[in-house]
Amino acid sequence: MAFDNLLADRTGKMGVNVIREILKVVSQPGMVSLAGGIPAPESFPIDIIKDLTDIVVEKYASGAFQYGPTEGFWPLREALADYLKDREIDAGAGEILIASGSQGVLDAIGKVLITKGDRVAVEAPTYLGALQAFTPYEPEYVRMDTDDDGLIPGSLETVLAAGRIKFIYLVPTFQNPTGRTIPLERRREIAAIIKNHNALLVEDDPYGALRYRGRDITPIKALAPENVVYISTLSKVFAPGLRIGFCHAPEQIRKWLVIVKQGIDLHTSTFNQALAAEYIAGGYLDNHLPKIIDLYRPKQEAMLSALDAYFPEGFKWSRPEGGMFLWVEGPVGFDMEELYWKAVKRNVAFVPGKYFYTSQQEGIETMRLNYTMANEETIENSIRILSEVIQS
Ligand SMILES: Cc1ncc(COP(=O)(O)O)c(C=O)c1O
Protein backbone atom coordinates (compact mmCIF):
# COMPACT_ATOMS: atom_id res chain seq x y z
CA MET A 1 0.00 0.00 0.00
CA ALA A 2 1.30 3.46 -0.90
CA PHE A 3 0.96 5.12 2.48
CA ASP A 4 2.53 8.32 1.13
CA ASN A 5 -0.79 8.93 -0.62
CA LEU A 6 -2.48 9.10 2.76
CA LEU A 7 -0.48 12.06 4.07
CA ALA A 8 -2.32 15.32 4.60
CA ASP A 9 -1.33 18.04 2.10
CA ARG A 10 0.32 20.07 4.85
CA THR A 11 2.39 17.06 6.04
CA GLY A 12 3.96 16.57 2.65
CA LYS A 13 5.02 20.22 2.70
CA MET A 14 6.79 19.89 6.05
CA GLY A 15 9.92 18.33 4.52
CA VAL A 16 12.65 16.39 6.31
CA ASN A 17 14.60 17.96 9.12
CA VAL A 18 17.90 18.66 7.31
CA ILE A 19 19.66 19.59 10.50
CA ARG A 20 18.86 16.19 12.01
CA GLU A 21 20.41 14.58 8.93
CA ILE A 22 23.66 16.49 9.19
CA LEU A 23 23.86 15.96 12.95
CA LYS A 24 23.56 12.16 12.63
CA VAL A 25 27.35 11.93 12.87
CA VAL A 26 27.25 13.55 16.31
CA SER A 27 26.48 10.24 18.00
CA GLN A 28 29.64 8.59 16.60
CA PRO A 29 32.00 7.41 19.36
CA GLY A 30 34.63 9.98 20.32
CA MET A 31 32.74 12.94 18.85
CA VAL A 32 32.70 16.12 20.95
CA SER A 33 29.40 17.80 20.32
CA LEU A 34 29.15 21.56 20.62
CA ALA A 35 26.05 21.10 18.49
CA GLY A 36 23.36 20.12 20.98
CA GLY A 37 21.15 22.44 22.92
CA ILE A 38 20.48 20.29 25.93
CA PRO A 39 21.21 20.83 29.63
CA ALA A 40 24.10 19.01 31.31
CA PRO A 41 22.84 15.87 33.08
CA GLU A 42 24.83 16.99 36.18
CA SER A 43 22.48 19.96 36.39
CA PHE A 44 19.51 17.73 37.25
CA PRO A 45 18.67 17.73 40.97
CA ILE A 46 18.40 13.93 41.21
CA ASP A 47 18.65 13.76 45.03
CA ILE A 48 16.04 16.44 45.41
CA ILE A 49 13.76 14.59 42.99
CA LYS A 50 13.88 11.55 45.31
CA ASP A 51 12.72 13.71 48.23
CA LEU A 52 10.14 15.49 46.08
CA THR A 53 8.70 12.14 45.00
CA ASP A 54 8.12 11.17 48.65
CA ILE A 55 6.60 14.55 49.41
CA VAL A 56 4.26 14.38 46.40
CA VAL A 57 3.04 10.86 47.18
CA GLU A 58 2.52 11.76 50.83
CA LYS A 59 0.85 15.11 50.20
CA TYR A 60 -1.30 14.50 47.13
CA ALA A 61 -1.65 10.68 47.18
CA SER A 62 -3.89 9.51 44.32
CA GLY A 63 -4.49 13.16 43.37
CA ALA A 64 -1.02 13.19 41.81
CA PHE A 65 -1.94 10.33 39.49
CA GLN A 66 -5.47 11.28 38.47
CA TYR A 67 -6.61 13.15 35.37
CA GLY A 68 -6.46 16.87 36.07
CA PRO A 69 -7.68 20.18 34.65
CA THR A 70 -6.33 21.13 31.21
CA GLU A 71 -5.17 24.51 32.56
CA GLY A 72 -2.78 22.76 34.95
CA PHE A 73 -2.28 21.53 38.51
CA TRP A 74 -3.40 24.32 40.83
CA PRO A 75 -0.47 24.26 43.31
CA LEU A 76 1.94 24.56 40.35
CA ARG A 77 -0.01 27.46 38.87
CA GLU A 78 0.15 29.19 42.27
CA ALA A 79 3.89 28.54 42.59
CA LEU A 80 4.50 29.89 39.07
CA ALA A 81 2.48 33.05 39.75
CA ASP A 82 4.96 33.85 42.56
CA TYR A 83 7.92 32.85 40.38
CA LEU A 84 6.74 35.25 37.65
CA LYS A 85 6.35 38.11 40.17
CA ASP A 86 10.11 37.89 40.69
CA ARG A 87 10.42 38.43 36.93
CA GLU A 88 8.21 41.54 37.16
CA ILE A 89 5.27 39.73 35.53
CA ASP A 90 1.98 40.23 37.29
CA ALA A 91 -0.04 37.03 36.80
CA GLY A 92 -2.78 35.45 38.87
CA ALA A 93 -2.49 31.66 39.32
CA GLY A 94 -5.75 31.29 37.36
CA GLU A 95 -4.16 33.05 34.38
CA ILE A 96 -1.26 30.63 34.03
CA LEU A 97 -1.48 27.64 31.71
CA ILE A 98 0.77 24.63 32.06
CA ALA A 99 1.87 22.81 28.93
CA SER A 100 4.09 19.90 27.97
CA GLY A 101 7.23 21.99 27.65
CA SER A 102 7.31 25.44 26.09
CA GLN A 103 7.25 23.49 22.83
CA GLY A 104 3.72 22.43 23.79
CA VAL A 105 2.72 26.10 24.05
CA LEU A 106 4.32 26.91 20.68
CA ASP A 107 2.33 24.15 18.99
CA ALA A 108 -0.91 25.31 20.63
CA ILE A 109 -0.18 28.91 19.55
CA GLY A 110 0.24 27.75 15.95
CA LYS A 111 -2.99 25.78 16.12
CA VAL A 112 -4.99 28.64 17.66
CA LEU A 113 -3.66 31.53 15.60
CA ILE A 114 -2.31 30.49 12.21
CA THR A 115 -4.53 30.15 9.16
CA LYS A 116 -2.73 29.06 5.98
CA GLY A 117 -0.94 32.06 4.45
CA ASP A 118 -0.95 34.18 7.63
CA ARG A 119 2.16 36.28 8.03
CA VAL A 120 4.25 35.49 11.13
CA ALA A 121 7.24 37.71 11.88
CA VAL A 122 10.41 36.01 13.14
CA GLU A 123 13.95 37.12 13.92
CA ALA A 124 16.68 36.16 11.46
CA PRO A 125 18.06 33.83 12.80
CA THR A 126 15.44 32.24 15.07
CA TYR A 127 14.68 29.12 17.13
CA LEU A 128 14.18 26.18 14.78
CA GLY A 129 11.73 24.40 17.06
CA ALA A 130 9.33 27.33 16.82
CA LEU A 131 9.43 27.13 13.02
CA GLN A 132 8.77 23.38 13.30
CA ALA A 133 5.79 24.06 15.55
CA PHE A 134 4.29 26.76 13.31
CA THR A 135 5.10 25.41 9.82
CA PRO A 136 2.41 22.66 9.79
CA TYR A 137 -0.19 25.45 10.00
CA GLU A 138 1.32 26.92 6.80
CA PRO A 139 2.22 30.50 7.70
CA GLU A 140 4.27 32.80 5.52
CA TYR A 141 7.33 33.90 7.50
CA VAL A 142 8.37 37.52 7.44
CA ARG A 143 11.95 38.06 8.53
CA MET A 144 13.04 40.83 10.89
CA ASP A 145 16.61 42.15 11.03
CA THR A 146 18.81 41.67 14.07
CA ASP A 147 22.21 42.93 15.20
CA ASP A 148 24.42 42.24 18.22
CA ASP A 149 21.59 43.52 20.47
CA GLY A 150 18.94 41.25 18.93
CA LEU A 151 15.86 42.48 17.08
CA ILE A 152 16.22 45.94 15.55
CA PRO A 153 13.07 47.91 16.53
CA GLY A 154 13.08 49.81 13.21
CA SER A 155 12.80 46.48 11.36
CA LEU A 156 9.80 45.48 13.51
CA GLU A 157 8.19 48.85 12.77
CA THR A 158 8.74 48.40 9.01
CA VAL A 159 7.31 44.87 9.04
CA LEU A 160 4.22 45.91 11.00
CA ALA A 161 3.65 48.97 8.82
CA ALA A 162 3.87 46.85 5.64
CA GLY A 163 0.79 44.70 6.23
CA ARG A 164 -1.06 42.48 8.66
CA ILE A 165 1.13 40.28 10.84
CA LYS A 166 -0.64 37.54 12.82
CA PHE A 167 1.99 37.55 15.53
CA ILE A 168 5.65 38.24 16.17
CA TYR A 169 7.80 35.46 17.63
CA LEU A 170 10.79 36.56 19.67
CA VAL A 171 13.37 35.07 22.08
CA PRO A 172 14.60 38.30 23.72
CA THR A 173 16.93 36.83 26.37
CA PHE A 174 20.01 34.67 25.62
CA GLN A 175 18.42 33.79 22.31
CA ASN A 176 18.67 30.40 20.69
CA PRO A 177 20.74 30.31 18.47
CA THR A 178 22.74 33.54 18.99
CA GLY A 179 22.83 33.95 22.78
CA ARG A 180 21.97 37.63 22.23
CA THR A 181 19.83 39.64 24.64
CA ILE A 182 17.73 42.66 23.74
CA PRO A 183 18.69 45.55 26.08
CA LEU A 184 16.02 47.29 28.17
CA GLU A 185 15.89 50.44 26.04
CA ARG A 186 15.15 48.38 22.92
CA ARG A 187 12.55 46.35 24.80
CA ARG A 188 10.79 49.61 25.67
CA GLU A 189 10.82 50.60 21.99
CA ILE A 190 9.50 47.17 20.97
CA ALA A 191 6.75 47.40 23.62
CA ALA A 192 5.75 50.85 22.34
CA ILE A 193 5.69 49.65 18.72
CA ILE A 194 3.49 46.61 19.38
CA LYS A 195 1.11 48.69 21.51
CA ASN A 196 0.92 51.30 18.80
CA HIS A 197 0.15 48.71 16.10
CA ASN A 198 -2.10 46.67 18.38
CA ALA A 199 0.10 43.69 17.54
CA LEU A 200 0.57 40.39 19.35
CA LEU A 201 4.04 39.27 20.43
CA VAL A 202 4.96 35.75 21.53
CA GLU A 203 7.88 36.13 23.96
CA ASP A 204 9.68 32.82 24.44
CA ASP A 205 11.93 32.90 27.51
CA PRO A 206 13.47 29.51 28.31
CA TYR A 207 16.93 30.83 29.27
CA GLY A 208 16.30 34.03 31.29
CA ALA A 209 17.04 32.32 34.63
CA LEU A 210 20.47 31.11 33.43
CA ARG A 211 22.30 34.37 34.05
CA TYR A 212 26.04 34.16 34.85
CA ARG A 213 26.82 37.89 34.99
CA GLY A 214 25.00 41.22 35.01
CA ARG A 215 21.44 41.98 36.02
CA ASP A 216 18.07 40.59 34.97
CA ILE A 217 16.31 42.57 32.27
CA THR A 218 12.57 43.24 32.39
CA PRO A 219 10.64 40.92 30.04
CA ILE A 220 8.68 42.62 27.24
CA LYS A 221 5.59 41.02 28.82
CA ALA A 222 5.99 43.37 31.80
CA LEU A 223 6.21 46.38 29.47
CA ALA A 224 3.18 45.51 27.29
CA PRO A 225 1.12 42.94 29.25
CA GLU A 226 -1.95 43.09 26.99
CA ASN A 227 0.04 42.48 23.80
CA VAL A 228 2.30 39.61 24.86
CA VAL A 229 1.98 35.86 25.27
CA TYR A 230 4.83 35.03 27.66
CA ILE A 231 6.18 31.47 27.50
CA SER A 232 8.73 29.86 29.77
CA THR A 233 9.77 26.42 30.99
CA LEU A 234 11.34 24.45 33.81
CA SER A 235 13.42 22.45 31.29
CA LYS A 236 16.62 24.37 31.96
CA VAL A 237 16.20 24.90 35.71
CA PHE A 238 14.73 21.53 36.76
CA ALA A 239 14.70 18.69 34.21
CA PRO A 240 13.61 18.78 30.55
CA GLY A 241 12.37 15.19 30.62
CA LEU A 242 9.57 16.21 32.99
CA ARG A 243 8.18 18.40 30.15
CA ILE A 244 6.88 21.30 32.22
CA GLY A 245 6.36 24.54 30.32
CA PHE A 246 3.92 27.35 30.97
CA CYS A 247 2.50 30.54 29.57
CA HIS A 248 0.68 33.71 30.50
CA ALA A 249 -1.48 34.94 27.64
CA PRO A 250 -4.12 37.65 27.17
CA GLU A 251 -7.55 36.26 28.18
CA GLN A 252 -9.04 36.04 24.67
CA ILE A 253 -6.13 33.86 23.53
CA ARG A 254 -5.76 31.90 26.75
CA LYS A 255 -9.24 30.40 26.55
CA TRP A 256 -8.52 29.01 23.05
CA LEU A 257 -5.15 27.65 24.11
CA VAL A 258 -7.00 25.62 26.74
CA ILE A 259 -9.51 24.32 24.20
CA VAL A 260 -6.82 23.16 21.78
CA LYS A 261 -4.74 21.63 24.57
CA GLN A 262 -7.74 19.49 25.47
CA GLY A 263 -7.45 18.00 22.00
CA ILE A 264 -3.65 17.70 22.14
CA ASP A 265 -3.15 15.83 25.43
CA LEU A 266 -6.01 16.68 27.87
CA HIS A 267 -3.37 17.95 30.30
CA THR A 268 0.31 17.74 31.18
CA SER A 269 1.38 14.88 33.51
CA THR A 270 -0.20 15.51 36.93
CA PHE A 271 2.64 13.78 38.79
CA ASN A 272 5.32 15.85 37.04
CA GLN A 273 3.37 19.03 37.70
CA ALA A 274 3.13 18.08 41.39
CA LEU A 275 6.91 17.52 41.51
CA ALA A 276 7.41 20.92 39.90
CA ALA A 277 5.01 22.60 42.32
CA GLU A 278 6.93 21.27 45.32
CA TYR A 279 10.29 22.08 43.67
CA ILE A 280 9.33 25.73 43.39
CA ALA A 281 7.09 26.26 46.43
CA GLY A 282 9.40 24.27 48.74
CA GLY A 283 12.33 26.61 47.95
CA TYR A 284 14.33 23.86 46.20
CA LEU A 285 14.57 25.82 42.94
CA ASP A 286 16.00 28.88 44.71
CA ASN A 287 18.56 26.62 46.31
CA HIS A 288 19.45 24.62 43.22
CA LEU A 289 19.55 27.33 40.52
CA PRO A 290 22.84 28.86 41.78
CA LYS A 291 24.41 25.39 41.44
CA ILE A 292 23.32 25.17 37.79
CA ILE A 293 24.73 28.64 37.20
CA ASP A 294 28.03 27.71 38.87
CA LEU A 295 28.20 24.66 36.62
CA TYR A 296 27.67 26.56 33.35
CA ARG A 297 29.53 29.83 34.03
CA PRO A 298 33.04 28.30 33.88
CA LYS A 299 32.10 26.32 30.77
CA GLN A 300 31.00 29.50 29.03
CA GLU A 301 34.14 31.34 30.21
CA ALA A 302 36.31 28.47 28.94
CA MET A 303 34.71 28.72 25.51
CA LEU A 304 35.03 32.52 25.34
CA SER A 305 38.69 32.39 26.43
CA ALA A 306 39.47 29.65 23.91
CA LEU A 307 37.82 31.64 21.11
CA ASP A 308 39.88 34.70 22.15
CA ALA A 309 43.04 32.63 22.24
CA TYR A 310 42.68 30.54 19.08
CA PHE A 311 40.19 31.92 16.58
CA PRO A 312 41.71 33.83 13.65
CA GLU A 313 41.23 37.46 12.59
CA GLY A 314 38.01 38.11 10.74
CA PHE A 315 35.86 35.96 13.04
CA LYS A 316 33.65 37.46 15.77
CA TRP A 317 31.32 35.97 18.36
CA SER A 318 28.61 36.93 20.82
CA ARG A 319 29.52 37.39 24.51
CA PRO A 320 26.22 36.64 26.27
CA GLU A 321 25.80 37.08 30.02
CA GLY A 322 23.97 33.74 30.25
CA GLY A 323 22.10 31.01 28.41
CA MET A 324 23.52 28.03 26.55
CA PHE A 325 24.87 29.31 23.22
CA LEU A 326 27.50 31.43 21.47
CA TRP A 327 27.15 32.59 17.88
CA VAL A 328 30.21 32.87 15.67
CA GLU A 329 30.33 34.89 12.46
CA GLY A 330 33.13 34.29 9.98
CA PRO A 331 34.26 36.54 7.13
CA VAL A 332 31.68 37.13 4.37
CA GLY A 333 31.39 34.07 2.11
CA PHE A 334 33.08 31.69 4.59
CA ASP A 335 31.14 28.40 4.34
CA MET A 336 30.49 27.01 7.83
CA GLU A 337 28.88 23.86 6.49
CA GLU A 338 32.07 23.02 4.62
CA LEU A 339 33.94 23.64 7.90
CA TYR A 340 31.43 21.37 9.66
CA TRP A 341 32.30 18.33 7.50
CA LYS A 342 36.03 18.95 7.98
CA ALA A 343 35.58 19.43 11.74
CA VAL A 344 33.62 16.19 12.24
CA LYS A 345 36.56 14.32 10.69
CA ARG A 346 38.49 15.67 13.70
CA ASN A 347 35.63 14.69 16.02
CA VAL A 348 34.19 18.13 16.74
CA ALA A 349 30.60 19.00 15.81
CA PHE A 350 28.62 22.26 15.90
CA VAL A 351 25.55 23.55 14.06
CA PRO A 352 26.09 25.58 10.87
CA GLY A 353 24.07 28.76 11.47
CA LYS A 354 22.23 28.83 8.14
CA TYR A 355 19.77 26.25 9.46
CA PHE A 356 18.33 28.84 11.85
CA TYR A 357 17.15 31.10 9.04
CA THR A 358 13.86 30.80 7.19
CA SER A 359 15.88 31.15 3.98
CA GLN A 360 19.04 29.06 3.90
CA GLN A 361 20.72 31.50 1.54
CA GLU A 362 21.46 33.48 4.72
CA GLY A 363 23.88 32.85 7.55
CA ILE A 364 26.31 30.75 5.45
CA GLU A 365 29.25 32.15 7.44
CA THR A 366 27.73 31.60 10.92
CA MET A 367 27.72 28.80 13.49
CA ARG A 368 26.07 28.04 16.83
CA LEU A 369 28.21 26.68 19.64
CA ASN A 370 26.83 25.07 22.79
CA TYR A 371 28.94 24.78 25.94
CA THR A 372 26.69 23.05 28.47
CA MET A 373 27.55 19.43 27.67
CA ALA A 374 31.36 19.30 27.55
CA ASN A 375 33.84 19.97 30.37
CA GLU A 376 36.18 22.97 30.30
CA GLU A 377 39.22 21.07 29.05
CA THR A 378 37.27 19.46 26.21
CA ILE A 379 35.78 22.84 25.30
CA GLU A 380 39.22 24.41 25.05
CA ASN A 381 40.55 21.50 22.98
CA SER A 382 37.65 21.48 20.58
CA ILE A 383 37.82 25.24 19.98
CA ARG A 384 41.55 24.83 19.28
CA ILE A 385 40.76 22.03 16.81
CA LEU A 386 38.09 24.16 15.12
CA SER A 387 40.54 27.01 14.70
CA GLU A 388 43.15 24.63 13.23
CA VAL A 389 40.58 23.38 10.73
CA ILE A 390 39.62 26.96 9.85
CA GLN A 391 43.26 27.89 9.30
CA SER A 392 43.99 24.79 7.25
C1 LIG B 1 13.93 29.16 22.39
C2 LIG B 1 13.38 27.85 22.84
N1 LIG B 1 12.06 27.72 23.01
C3 LIG B 1 11.51 26.57 23.42
C4 LIG B 1 12.29 25.46 23.68
C5 LIG B 1 11.61 24.18 24.08
O1 LIG B 1 11.85 23.87 25.40
P1 LIG B 1 10.91 22.94 26.24
O2 LIG B 1 9.84 22.41 25.36
O3 LIG B 1 11.80 21.86 26.79
O4 LIG B 1 10.36 23.80 27.33
C6 LIG B 1 13.68 25.53 23.51
C7 LIG B 1 14.52 24.34 23.75
O5 LIG B 1 15.68 24.28 23.57
C8 LIG B 1 14.23 26.76 23.07
O6 LIG B 1 15.55 26.91 22.87
Short mmCIF file of N, CA and C and ligand atoms in Angstrom, two decimals, residues 37-38 100-106 127-130 169 171 174-177 204-207 231-236 240-241 243-246 324-325 368, ligand 1:
data_model
loop_
_atom_site.label_atom_id
_atom_site.label_comp_id
_atom_site.label_asym_id
_atom_site.label_seq_id
_atom_site.Cartn_x
_atom_site.Cartn_y
_atom_site.Cartn_z
N GLY A 37 21.69 21.29 22.19
CA GLY A 37 21.15 22.44 22.92
C GLY A 37 20.54 21.94 24.20
N ILE A 38 21.15 20.90 24.78
CA ILE A 38 20.48 20.29 25.93
C ILE A 38 21.25 20.57 27.23
N SER A 100 3.03 20.89 28.02
CA SER A 100 4.09 19.90 27.97
C SER A 100 5.31 20.54 27.31
N GLY A 101 6.08 21.22 28.12
CA GLY A 101 7.23 21.99 27.65
C GLY A 101 6.77 23.28 27.01
N SER A 102 7.72 24.23 26.82
CA SER A 102 7.31 25.44 26.09
C SER A 102 6.99 25.07 24.65
N GLN A 103 7.56 23.95 24.18
CA GLN A 103 7.25 23.49 22.83
C GLN A 103 5.75 23.21 22.70
N GLY A 104 5.16 22.69 23.78
CA GLY A 104 3.72 22.43 23.79
C GLY A 104 2.92 23.72 23.62
N VAL A 105 3.41 24.81 24.21
CA VAL A 105 2.72 26.10 24.05
C VAL A 105 2.87 26.57 22.60
N LEU A 106 4.08 26.42 22.05
CA LEU A 106 4.32 26.91 20.68
C LEU A 106 3.39 26.19 19.70
N TYR A 127 14.71 30.47 16.56
CA TYR A 127 14.68 29.12 17.13
C TYR A 127 13.96 28.17 16.17
N LEU A 128 14.70 27.15 15.77
CA LEU A 128 14.18 26.18 14.78
C LEU A 128 12.92 25.46 15.23
N GLY A 129 12.87 25.14 16.52
CA GLY A 129 11.73 24.40 17.06
C GLY A 129 10.43 25.19 16.94
N ALA A 130 10.54 26.52 16.98
CA ALA A 130 9.33 27.33 16.82
C ALA A 130 8.85 27.23 15.37
N TYR A 169 7.19 36.43 16.72
CA TYR A 169 7.80 35.46 17.63
C TYR A 169 9.22 35.92 17.95
N VAL A 171 12.69 35.59 20.88
CA VAL A 171 13.37 35.07 22.08
C VAL A 171 14.29 36.19 22.54
N PHE A 174 19.07 35.77 25.90
CA PHE A 174 20.01 34.67 25.62
C PHE A 174 19.43 33.78 24.51
N GLN A 175 19.16 34.43 23.40
CA GLN A 175 18.42 33.79 22.31
C GLN A 175 19.06 32.48 21.83
N ASN A 176 18.24 31.58 21.43
CA ASN A 176 18.67 30.40 20.69
C ASN A 176 18.39 30.70 19.22
N PRO A 177 19.38 30.83 18.36
CA PRO A 177 20.74 30.31 18.47
C PRO A 177 21.83 31.30 18.86
N ASP A 204 9.26 34.14 23.99
CA ASP A 204 9.68 32.82 24.44
C ASP A 204 10.92 33.01 25.31
N ASP A 205 10.85 32.60 26.56
CA ASP A 205 11.93 32.90 27.51
C ASP A 205 12.38 31.65 28.28
N PRO A 206 13.04 30.71 27.59
CA PRO A 206 13.47 29.51 28.31
C PRO A 206 14.77 29.69 29.09
N TYR A 207 15.56 30.73 28.73
CA TYR A 207 16.93 30.83 29.27
C TYR A 207 17.14 31.96 30.27
N ILE A 231 6.00 32.93 27.38
CA ILE A 231 6.18 31.47 27.50
C ILE A 231 7.50 31.19 28.22
N SER A 232 7.46 30.28 29.17
CA SER A 232 8.73 29.86 29.77
C SER A 232 8.64 28.37 30.12
N THR A 233 9.65 27.87 30.82
CA THR A 233 9.77 26.42 30.99
C THR A 233 10.61 26.11 32.22
N LEU A 234 10.44 24.90 32.75
CA LEU A 234 11.34 24.45 33.81
C LEU A 234 12.43 23.52 33.25
N SER A 235 12.47 23.40 31.91
CA SER A 235 13.42 22.45 31.29
C SER A 235 14.87 22.76 31.63
N LYS A 236 15.21 24.04 31.75
CA LYS A 236 16.62 24.37 31.96
C LYS A 236 16.95 24.58 33.44
N PRO A 240 14.42 18.67 31.77
CA PRO A 240 13.61 18.78 30.55
C PRO A 240 12.71 17.57 30.32
N GLY A 241 13.15 16.40 30.83
CA GLY A 241 12.37 15.19 30.62
C GLY A 241 11.02 15.23 31.33
N ARG A 243 9.03 17.70 31.12
CA ARG A 243 8.18 18.40 30.15
C ARG A 243 7.21 19.37 30.84
N ILE A 244 7.74 20.28 31.61
CA ILE A 244 6.88 21.30 32.22
C ILE A 244 7.20 22.67 31.62
N GLY A 245 6.27 23.18 30.84
CA GLY A 245 6.36 24.54 30.32
C GLY A 245 5.12 25.29 30.75
N PHE A 246 5.11 26.60 30.55
CA PHE A 246 3.92 27.35 30.97
C PHE A 246 3.82 28.65 30.19
N MET A 324 22.83 29.27 26.89
CA MET A 324 23.52 28.03 26.55
C MET A 324 24.30 28.09 25.24
N PHE A 325 24.29 29.26 24.56
CA PHE A 325 24.87 29.31 23.22
C PHE A 325 25.75 30.52 22.96
N ARG A 368 26.50 28.02 15.43
CA ARG A 368 26.07 28.04 16.83
C ARG A 368 26.92 27.05 17.62
C1 LIG B 1 13.93 29.16 22.39
C2 LIG B 1 13.38 27.85 22.84
N1 LIG B 1 12.06 27.72 23.01
C3 LIG B 1 11.51 26.57 23.42
C4 LIG B 1 12.29 25.46 23.68
C5 LIG B 1 11.61 24.18 24.08
O1 LIG B 1 11.85 23.87 25.40
P1 LIG B 1 10.91 22.94 26.24
O2 LIG B 1 9.84 22.41 25.36
O3 LIG B 1 11.80 21.86 26.79
O4 LIG B 1 10.36 23.80 27.33
C6 LIG B 1 13.68 25.53 23.51
C7 LIG B 1 14.52 24.34 23.75
O5 LIG B 1 15.68 24.28 23.57
C8 LIG B 1 14.23 26.76 23.07
O6 LIG B 1 15.55 26.91 22.87
#
